[in-house]
mmCIF file of C-alpha atoms in Angstrom:
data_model
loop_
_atom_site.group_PDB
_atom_site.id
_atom_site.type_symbol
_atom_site.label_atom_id
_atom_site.label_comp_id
_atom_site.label_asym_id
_atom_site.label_seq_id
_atom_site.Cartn_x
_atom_site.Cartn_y
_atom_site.Cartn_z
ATOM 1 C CA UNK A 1 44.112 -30.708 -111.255
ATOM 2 C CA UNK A 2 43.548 -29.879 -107.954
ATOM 3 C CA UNK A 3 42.075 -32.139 -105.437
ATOM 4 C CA UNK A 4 38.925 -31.371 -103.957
ATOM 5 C CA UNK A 5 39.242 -30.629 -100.374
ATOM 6 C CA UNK A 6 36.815 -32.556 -97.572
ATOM 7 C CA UNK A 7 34.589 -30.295 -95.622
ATOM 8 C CA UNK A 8 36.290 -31.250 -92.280
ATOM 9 C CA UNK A 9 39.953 -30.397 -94.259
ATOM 10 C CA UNK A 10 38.569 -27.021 -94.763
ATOM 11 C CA UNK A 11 37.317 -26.693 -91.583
ATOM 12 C CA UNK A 12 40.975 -27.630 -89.852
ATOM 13 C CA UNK A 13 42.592 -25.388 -92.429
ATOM 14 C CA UNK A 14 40.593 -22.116 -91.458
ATOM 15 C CA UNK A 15 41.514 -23.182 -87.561
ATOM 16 C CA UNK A 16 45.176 -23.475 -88.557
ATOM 17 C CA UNK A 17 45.548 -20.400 -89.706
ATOM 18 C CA UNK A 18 43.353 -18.353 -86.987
ATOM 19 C CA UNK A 19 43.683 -20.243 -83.802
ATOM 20 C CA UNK A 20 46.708 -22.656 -83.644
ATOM 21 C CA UNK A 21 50.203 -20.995 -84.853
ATOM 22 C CA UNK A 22 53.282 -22.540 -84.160
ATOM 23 C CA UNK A 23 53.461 -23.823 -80.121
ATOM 24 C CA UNK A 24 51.154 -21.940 -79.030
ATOM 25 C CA UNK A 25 48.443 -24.754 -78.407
ATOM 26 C CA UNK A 26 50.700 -25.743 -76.032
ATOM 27 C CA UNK A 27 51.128 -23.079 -74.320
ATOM 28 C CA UNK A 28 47.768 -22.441 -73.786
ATOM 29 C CA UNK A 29 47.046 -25.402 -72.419
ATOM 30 C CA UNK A 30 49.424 -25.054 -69.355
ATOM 31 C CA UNK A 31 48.221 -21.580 -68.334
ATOM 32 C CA UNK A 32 44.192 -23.399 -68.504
ATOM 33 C CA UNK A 33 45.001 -26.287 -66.254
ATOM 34 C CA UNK A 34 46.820 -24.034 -63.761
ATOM 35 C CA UNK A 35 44.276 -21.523 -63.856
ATOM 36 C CA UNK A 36 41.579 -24.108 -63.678
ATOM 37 C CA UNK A 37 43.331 -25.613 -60.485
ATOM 38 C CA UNK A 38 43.464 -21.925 -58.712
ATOM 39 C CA UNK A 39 39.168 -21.849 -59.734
ATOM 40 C CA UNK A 40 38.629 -25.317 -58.484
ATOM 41 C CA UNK A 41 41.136 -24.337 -54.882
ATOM 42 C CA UNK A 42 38.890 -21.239 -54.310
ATOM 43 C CA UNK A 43 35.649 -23.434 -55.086
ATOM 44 C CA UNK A 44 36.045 -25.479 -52.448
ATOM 45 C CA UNK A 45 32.767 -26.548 -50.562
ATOM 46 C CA UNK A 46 31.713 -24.662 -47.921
ATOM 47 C CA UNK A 47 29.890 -27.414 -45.080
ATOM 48 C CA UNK A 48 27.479 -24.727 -44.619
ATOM 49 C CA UNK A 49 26.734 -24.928 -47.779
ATOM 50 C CA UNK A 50 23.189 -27.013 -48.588
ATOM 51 C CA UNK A 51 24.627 -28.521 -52.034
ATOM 52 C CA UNK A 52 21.013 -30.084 -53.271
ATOM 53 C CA UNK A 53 20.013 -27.375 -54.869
ATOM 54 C CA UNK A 54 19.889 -23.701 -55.850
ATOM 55 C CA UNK A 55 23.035 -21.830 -53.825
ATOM 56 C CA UNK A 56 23.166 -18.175 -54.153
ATOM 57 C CA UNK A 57 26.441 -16.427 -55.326
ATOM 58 C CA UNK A 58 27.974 -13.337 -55.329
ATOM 59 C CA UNK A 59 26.570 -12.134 -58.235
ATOM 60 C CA UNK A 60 23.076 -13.579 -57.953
ATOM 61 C CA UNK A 61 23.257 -11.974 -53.720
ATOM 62 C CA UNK A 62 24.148 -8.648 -55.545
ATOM 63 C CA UNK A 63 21.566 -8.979 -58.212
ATOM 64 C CA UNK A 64 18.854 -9.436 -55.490
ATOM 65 C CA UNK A 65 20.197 -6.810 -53.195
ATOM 66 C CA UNK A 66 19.645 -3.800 -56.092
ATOM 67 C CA UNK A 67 16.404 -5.287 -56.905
ATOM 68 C CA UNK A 68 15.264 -4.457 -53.196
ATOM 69 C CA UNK A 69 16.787 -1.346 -53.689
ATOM 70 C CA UNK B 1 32.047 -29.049 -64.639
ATOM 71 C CA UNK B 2 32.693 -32.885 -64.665
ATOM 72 C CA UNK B 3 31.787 -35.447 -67.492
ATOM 73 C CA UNK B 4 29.724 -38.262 -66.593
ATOM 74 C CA UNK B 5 31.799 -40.748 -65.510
ATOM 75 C CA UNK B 6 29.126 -43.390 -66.848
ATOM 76 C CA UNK B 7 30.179 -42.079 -70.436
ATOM 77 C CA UNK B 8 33.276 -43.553 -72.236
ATOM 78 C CA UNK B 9 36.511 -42.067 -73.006
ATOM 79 C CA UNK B 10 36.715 -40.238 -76.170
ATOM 80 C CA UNK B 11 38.376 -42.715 -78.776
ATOM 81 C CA UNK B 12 39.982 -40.650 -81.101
ATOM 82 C CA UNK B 13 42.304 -37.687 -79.670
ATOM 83 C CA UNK B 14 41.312 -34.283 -81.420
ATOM 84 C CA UNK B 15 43.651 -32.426 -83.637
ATOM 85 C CA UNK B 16 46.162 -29.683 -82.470
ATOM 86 C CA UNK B 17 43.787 -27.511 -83.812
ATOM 87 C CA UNK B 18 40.886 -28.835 -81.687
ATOM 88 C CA UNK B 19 42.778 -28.769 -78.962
ATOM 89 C CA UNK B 20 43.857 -25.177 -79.709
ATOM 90 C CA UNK B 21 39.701 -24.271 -79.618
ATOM 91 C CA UNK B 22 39.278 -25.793 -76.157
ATOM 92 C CA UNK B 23 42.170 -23.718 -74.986
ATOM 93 C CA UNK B 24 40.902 -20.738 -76.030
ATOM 94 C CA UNK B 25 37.738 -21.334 -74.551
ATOM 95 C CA UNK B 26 38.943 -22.739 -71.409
ATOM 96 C CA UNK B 27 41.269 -19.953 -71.115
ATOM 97 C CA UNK B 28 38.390 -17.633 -71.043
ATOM 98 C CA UNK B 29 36.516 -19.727 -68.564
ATOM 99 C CA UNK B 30 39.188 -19.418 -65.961
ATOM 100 C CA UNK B 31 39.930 -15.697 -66.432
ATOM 101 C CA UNK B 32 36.124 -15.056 -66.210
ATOM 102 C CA UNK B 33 35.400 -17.666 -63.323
ATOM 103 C CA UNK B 34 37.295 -15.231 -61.106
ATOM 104 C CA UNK B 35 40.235 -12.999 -60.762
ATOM 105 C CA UNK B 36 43.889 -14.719 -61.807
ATOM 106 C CA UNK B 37 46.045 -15.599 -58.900
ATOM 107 C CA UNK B 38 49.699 -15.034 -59.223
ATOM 108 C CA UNK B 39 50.107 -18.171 -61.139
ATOM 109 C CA UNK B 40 48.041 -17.610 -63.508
ATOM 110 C CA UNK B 41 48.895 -13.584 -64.140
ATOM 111 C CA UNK B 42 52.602 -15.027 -64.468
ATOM 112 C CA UNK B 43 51.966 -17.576 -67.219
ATOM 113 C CA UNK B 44 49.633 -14.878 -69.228
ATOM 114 C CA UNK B 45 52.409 -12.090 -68.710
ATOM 115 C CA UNK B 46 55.085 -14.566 -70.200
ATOM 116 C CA UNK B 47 52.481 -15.790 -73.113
ATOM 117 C CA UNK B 48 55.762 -14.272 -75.688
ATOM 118 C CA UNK B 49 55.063 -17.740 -77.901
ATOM 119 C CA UNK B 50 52.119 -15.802 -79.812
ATOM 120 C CA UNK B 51 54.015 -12.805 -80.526
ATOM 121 C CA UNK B 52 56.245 -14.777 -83.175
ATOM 122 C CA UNK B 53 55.158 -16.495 -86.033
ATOM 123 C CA UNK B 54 52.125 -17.030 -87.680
ATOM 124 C CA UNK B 55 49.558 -14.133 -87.001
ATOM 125 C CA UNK B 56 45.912 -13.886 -86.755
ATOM 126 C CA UNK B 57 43.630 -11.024 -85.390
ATOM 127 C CA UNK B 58 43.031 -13.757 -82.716
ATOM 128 C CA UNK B 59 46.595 -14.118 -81.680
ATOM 129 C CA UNK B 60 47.055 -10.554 -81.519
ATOM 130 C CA UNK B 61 44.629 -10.372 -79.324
ATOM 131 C CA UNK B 62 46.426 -12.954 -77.513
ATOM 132 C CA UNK B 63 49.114 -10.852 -77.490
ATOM 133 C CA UNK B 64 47.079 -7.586 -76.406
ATOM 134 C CA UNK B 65 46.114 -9.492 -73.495
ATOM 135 C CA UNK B 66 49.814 -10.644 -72.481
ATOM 136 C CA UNK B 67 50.286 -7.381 -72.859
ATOM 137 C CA UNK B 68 47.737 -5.951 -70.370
ATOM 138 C CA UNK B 69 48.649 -8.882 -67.829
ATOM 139 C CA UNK B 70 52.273 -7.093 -67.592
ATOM 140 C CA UNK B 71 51.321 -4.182 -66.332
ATOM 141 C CA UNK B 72 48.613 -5.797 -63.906
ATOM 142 C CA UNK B 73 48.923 -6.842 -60.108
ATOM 143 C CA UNK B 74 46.800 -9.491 -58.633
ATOM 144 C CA UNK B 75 45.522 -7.113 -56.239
ATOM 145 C CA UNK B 76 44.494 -4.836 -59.479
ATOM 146 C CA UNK B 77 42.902 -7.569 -61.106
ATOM 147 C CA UNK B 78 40.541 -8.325 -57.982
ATOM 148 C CA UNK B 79 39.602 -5.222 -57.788
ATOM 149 C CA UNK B 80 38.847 -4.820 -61.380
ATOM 150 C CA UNK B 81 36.855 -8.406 -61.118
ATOM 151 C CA UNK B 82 34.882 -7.091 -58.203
ATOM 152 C CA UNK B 83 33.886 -4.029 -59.858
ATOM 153 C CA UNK B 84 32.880 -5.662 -63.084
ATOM 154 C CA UNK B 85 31.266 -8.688 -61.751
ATOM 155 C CA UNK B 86 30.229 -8.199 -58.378
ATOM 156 C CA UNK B 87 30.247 -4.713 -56.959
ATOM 157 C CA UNK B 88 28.456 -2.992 -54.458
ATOM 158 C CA UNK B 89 24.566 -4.018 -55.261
ATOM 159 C CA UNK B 90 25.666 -5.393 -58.579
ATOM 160 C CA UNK B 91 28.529 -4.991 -60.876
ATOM 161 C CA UNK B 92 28.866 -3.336 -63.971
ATOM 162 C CA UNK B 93 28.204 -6.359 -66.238
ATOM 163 C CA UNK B 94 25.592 -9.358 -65.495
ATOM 164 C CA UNK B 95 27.624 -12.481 -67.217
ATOM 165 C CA UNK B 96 25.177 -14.542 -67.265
ATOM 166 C CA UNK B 97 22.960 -15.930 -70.381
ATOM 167 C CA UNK B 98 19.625 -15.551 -68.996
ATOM 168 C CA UNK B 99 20.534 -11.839 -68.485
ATOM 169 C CA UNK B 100 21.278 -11.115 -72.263
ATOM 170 C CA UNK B 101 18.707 -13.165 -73.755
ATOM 171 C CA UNK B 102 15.808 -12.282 -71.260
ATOM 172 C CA UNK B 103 17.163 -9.444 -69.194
ATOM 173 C CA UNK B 104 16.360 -12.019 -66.193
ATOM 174 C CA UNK B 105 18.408 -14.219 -64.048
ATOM 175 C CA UNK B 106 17.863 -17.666 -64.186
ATOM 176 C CA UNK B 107 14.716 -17.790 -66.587
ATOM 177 C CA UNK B 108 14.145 -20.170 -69.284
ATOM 178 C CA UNK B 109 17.616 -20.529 -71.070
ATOM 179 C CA UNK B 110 19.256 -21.601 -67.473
ATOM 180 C CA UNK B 111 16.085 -24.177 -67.822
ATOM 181 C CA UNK B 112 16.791 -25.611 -71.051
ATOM 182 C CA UNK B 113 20.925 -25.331 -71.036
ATOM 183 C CA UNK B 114 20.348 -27.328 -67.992
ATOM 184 C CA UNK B 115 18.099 -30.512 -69.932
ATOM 185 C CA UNK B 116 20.729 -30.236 -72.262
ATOM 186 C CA UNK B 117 23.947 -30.882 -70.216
ATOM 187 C CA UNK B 118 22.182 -33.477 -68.328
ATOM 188 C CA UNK B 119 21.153 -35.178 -72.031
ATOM 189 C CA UNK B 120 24.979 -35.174 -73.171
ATOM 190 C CA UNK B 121 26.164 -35.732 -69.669
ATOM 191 C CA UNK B 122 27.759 -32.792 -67.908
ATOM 192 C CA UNK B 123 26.956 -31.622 -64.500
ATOM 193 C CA UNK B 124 28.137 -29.206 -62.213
ATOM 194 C CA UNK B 125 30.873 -30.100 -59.644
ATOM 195 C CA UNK B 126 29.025 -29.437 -55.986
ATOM 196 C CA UNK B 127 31.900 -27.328 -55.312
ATOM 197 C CA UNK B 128 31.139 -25.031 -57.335
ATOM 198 C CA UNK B 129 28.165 -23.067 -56.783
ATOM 199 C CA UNK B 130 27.584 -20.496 -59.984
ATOM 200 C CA UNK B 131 24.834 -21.781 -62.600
ATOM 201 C CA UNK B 132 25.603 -22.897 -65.605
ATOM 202 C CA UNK B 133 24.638 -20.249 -68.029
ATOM 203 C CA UNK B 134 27.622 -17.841 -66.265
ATOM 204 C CA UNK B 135 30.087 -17.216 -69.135
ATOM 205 C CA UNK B 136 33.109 -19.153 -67.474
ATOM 206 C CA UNK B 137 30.947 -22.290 -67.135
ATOM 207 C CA UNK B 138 29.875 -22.361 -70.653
ATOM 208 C CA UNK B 139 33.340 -21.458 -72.062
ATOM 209 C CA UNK B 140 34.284 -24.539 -69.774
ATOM 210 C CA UNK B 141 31.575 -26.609 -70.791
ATOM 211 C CA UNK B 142 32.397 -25.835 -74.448
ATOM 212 C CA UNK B 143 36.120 -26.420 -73.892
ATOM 213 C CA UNK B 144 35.006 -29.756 -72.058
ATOM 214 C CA UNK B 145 32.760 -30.858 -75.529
ATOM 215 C CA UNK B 146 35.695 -30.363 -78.028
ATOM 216 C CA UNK B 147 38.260 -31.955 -75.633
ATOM 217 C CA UNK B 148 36.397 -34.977 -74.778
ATOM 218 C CA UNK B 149 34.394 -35.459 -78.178
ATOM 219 C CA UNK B 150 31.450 -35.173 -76.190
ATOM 220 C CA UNK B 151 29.475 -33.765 -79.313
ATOM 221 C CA UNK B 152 30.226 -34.351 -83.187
ATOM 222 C CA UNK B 153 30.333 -30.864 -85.405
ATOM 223 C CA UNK B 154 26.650 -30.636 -86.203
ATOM 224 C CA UNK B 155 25.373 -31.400 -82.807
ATOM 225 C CA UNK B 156 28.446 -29.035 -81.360
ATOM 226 C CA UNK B 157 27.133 -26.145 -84.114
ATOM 227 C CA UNK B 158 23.412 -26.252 -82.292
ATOM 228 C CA UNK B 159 24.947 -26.332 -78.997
ATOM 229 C CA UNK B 160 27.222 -23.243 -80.063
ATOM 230 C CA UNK B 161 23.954 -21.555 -81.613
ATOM 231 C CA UNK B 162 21.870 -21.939 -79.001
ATOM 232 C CA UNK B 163 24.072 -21.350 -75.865
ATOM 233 C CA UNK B 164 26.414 -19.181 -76.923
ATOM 234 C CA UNK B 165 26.600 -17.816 -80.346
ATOM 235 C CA UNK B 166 23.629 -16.302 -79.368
ATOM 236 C CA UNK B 167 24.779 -13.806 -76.568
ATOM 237 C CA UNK B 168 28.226 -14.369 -75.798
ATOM 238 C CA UNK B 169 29.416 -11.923 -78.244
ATOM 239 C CA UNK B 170 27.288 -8.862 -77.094
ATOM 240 C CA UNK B 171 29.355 -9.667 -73.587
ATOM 241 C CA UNK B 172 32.366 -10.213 -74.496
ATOM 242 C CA UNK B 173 31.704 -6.507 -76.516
ATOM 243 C CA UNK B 174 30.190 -5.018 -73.269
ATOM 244 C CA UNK B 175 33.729 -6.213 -71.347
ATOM 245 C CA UNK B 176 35.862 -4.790 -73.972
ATOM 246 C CA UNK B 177 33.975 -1.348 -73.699
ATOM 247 C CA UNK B 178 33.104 -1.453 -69.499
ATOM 248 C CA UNK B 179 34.086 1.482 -67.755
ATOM 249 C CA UNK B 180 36.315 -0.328 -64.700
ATOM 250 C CA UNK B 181 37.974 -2.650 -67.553
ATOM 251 C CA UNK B 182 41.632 -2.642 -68.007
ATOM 252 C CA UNK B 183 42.427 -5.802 -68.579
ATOM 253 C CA UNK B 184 39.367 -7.413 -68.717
ATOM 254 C CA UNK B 185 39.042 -4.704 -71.587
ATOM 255 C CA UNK B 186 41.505 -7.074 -73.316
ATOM 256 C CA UNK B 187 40.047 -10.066 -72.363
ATOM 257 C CA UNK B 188 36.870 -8.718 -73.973
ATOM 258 C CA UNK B 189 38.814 -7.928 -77.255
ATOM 259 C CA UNK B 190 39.979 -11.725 -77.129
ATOM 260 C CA UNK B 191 36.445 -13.255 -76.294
ATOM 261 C CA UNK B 192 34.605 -10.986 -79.069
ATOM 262 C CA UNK B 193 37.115 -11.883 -81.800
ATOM 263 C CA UNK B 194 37.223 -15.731 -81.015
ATOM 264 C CA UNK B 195 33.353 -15.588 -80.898
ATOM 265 C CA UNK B 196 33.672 -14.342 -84.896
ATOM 266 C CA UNK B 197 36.147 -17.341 -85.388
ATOM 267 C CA UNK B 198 33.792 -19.645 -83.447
ATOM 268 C CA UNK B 199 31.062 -18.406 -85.929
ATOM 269 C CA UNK B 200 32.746 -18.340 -89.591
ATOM 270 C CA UNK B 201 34.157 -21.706 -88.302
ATOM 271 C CA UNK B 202 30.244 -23.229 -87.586
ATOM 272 C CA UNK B 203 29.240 -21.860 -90.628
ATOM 273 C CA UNK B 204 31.508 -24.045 -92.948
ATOM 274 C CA UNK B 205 29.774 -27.177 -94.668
ATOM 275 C CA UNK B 206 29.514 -29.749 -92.164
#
């Protein structure tokens, strides 16, 4: 007879087979912190910068600019 | 993004599998917060772990994208960014939340998403100055939750529903078809297939 599986076993068993193969979680993992790091280096504060609040970006200064248009 | 430093460590560490989840997501974060530096494009050209073993549509879209990462520069893929996300008056995609589900910027779902991280205690570094309903922050955000057990499955599954299931597939779709994407085309195939593992995977009994 076959043991009933646990929702949560199910659950881990569907990720196995999609998501995590073999050493490839690793992997992954290495290429996020270092690409994390090279986001966080170009995010560094500008002073000029008023940090309290709202800041516009590039893509909300773009947005704005062809809504003018 | 930053956890709240008043909340405790996670107790339990999360399963290879977990783990594997946040990578994907935080994977997509970085590639979508902005264009790969050399670092990066090196580590996603030599990704050749995916292409043995086990296979999955996911991980060959995994290995589509190590694939489009070899024949990519990282002057290419700034100029590919630029035109997709930024451009001249606006870019060809808007990756933001508030975009898909209201066809505004920073209307009501920037509102509530923003409630919400401060209830389960996430806030947005000061260096970093894009709202939080962009696509990199939630993938990071989401990536953040499964890594530090910041949210059990149910309460994770409403988060997913609400703040992502709900429009991050139609982008990911629009970057996979955009006219200026080459290897964001790839990146778009990854994001739109892990969104249908994402949702088959929040749709098994809790």
């Amino acid at each position: 007879m076959k043991a009933k599986q646990l929702p949560g076993e199910a659950r881990r068993d569907f990720l196995k087979g999609v998501v995590a193969a073999g050493g490839s979680a690793v992997l992954l993992t290495s290429i996020t912190q270092v690409a994390q790091a090279e986001h966080w280096d170009a995010g560094t504060p500008d002073s000029s910068v008023d940090s309290r609040g709202y800041q516009e970006t590039p893509h909300v200064r773009a947005y704005y600019a062809s809504a003018r248009s | 993004m930053a956890a709240d430093p008043r909340r405790p460590p996670a107790e339990d560490p999360i399963s290879i599998e977990e783990q594997s989840r946040a990578d994907v997501y935080r994977l997509l974060g970085a590639l979508l917060a902005a264009a790969p530096g050399e670092e990066v494009l090196s580590l996603v050209q030599g990704m050749h772990g995916y292409t043995g073993g086990a296979s999955s549509p996911l991980i060959e879209a995994v290995g589509d994208l190590k694939r489009a990462a070899e024949t990519a520069s990282v002057e290419s893929l700034g100029a590919e960014y630029y035109r997709l996300f930024i451009g001249l008056g606006r870019g060809e995609l808007v990756p933001y939340a508030s975009w898909y589900l209201t066809g505004y910027l920073m209307e009501t779902p920037l509102a509530a998403l923003r409630q919400e991280l401060q209830r389960i205690g996430i806030e947005r570094q000061a260096a970093i100055s894009e709202p939080e309903d962009h696509v990199a922050a939630l993938c990071e955000v989401m990536g953040m939750i499964i890594c530090e057990n910041v949210l059990q499955f149910d309460e994770q599954k409403t988060f997913f529903e609400t703040y992502i299931g709900s429009w991050m597939g139609r982008f990911f779709a629009d970057l996979r078809q955009a006219d200026a994407a080459v290897f964001y085309s790839a990146v778009g195939a990854l994001g739109e297939r892990f969104m249908g593992v994402e949702t088959t995977y929040f749709a098994m009994p809790a």
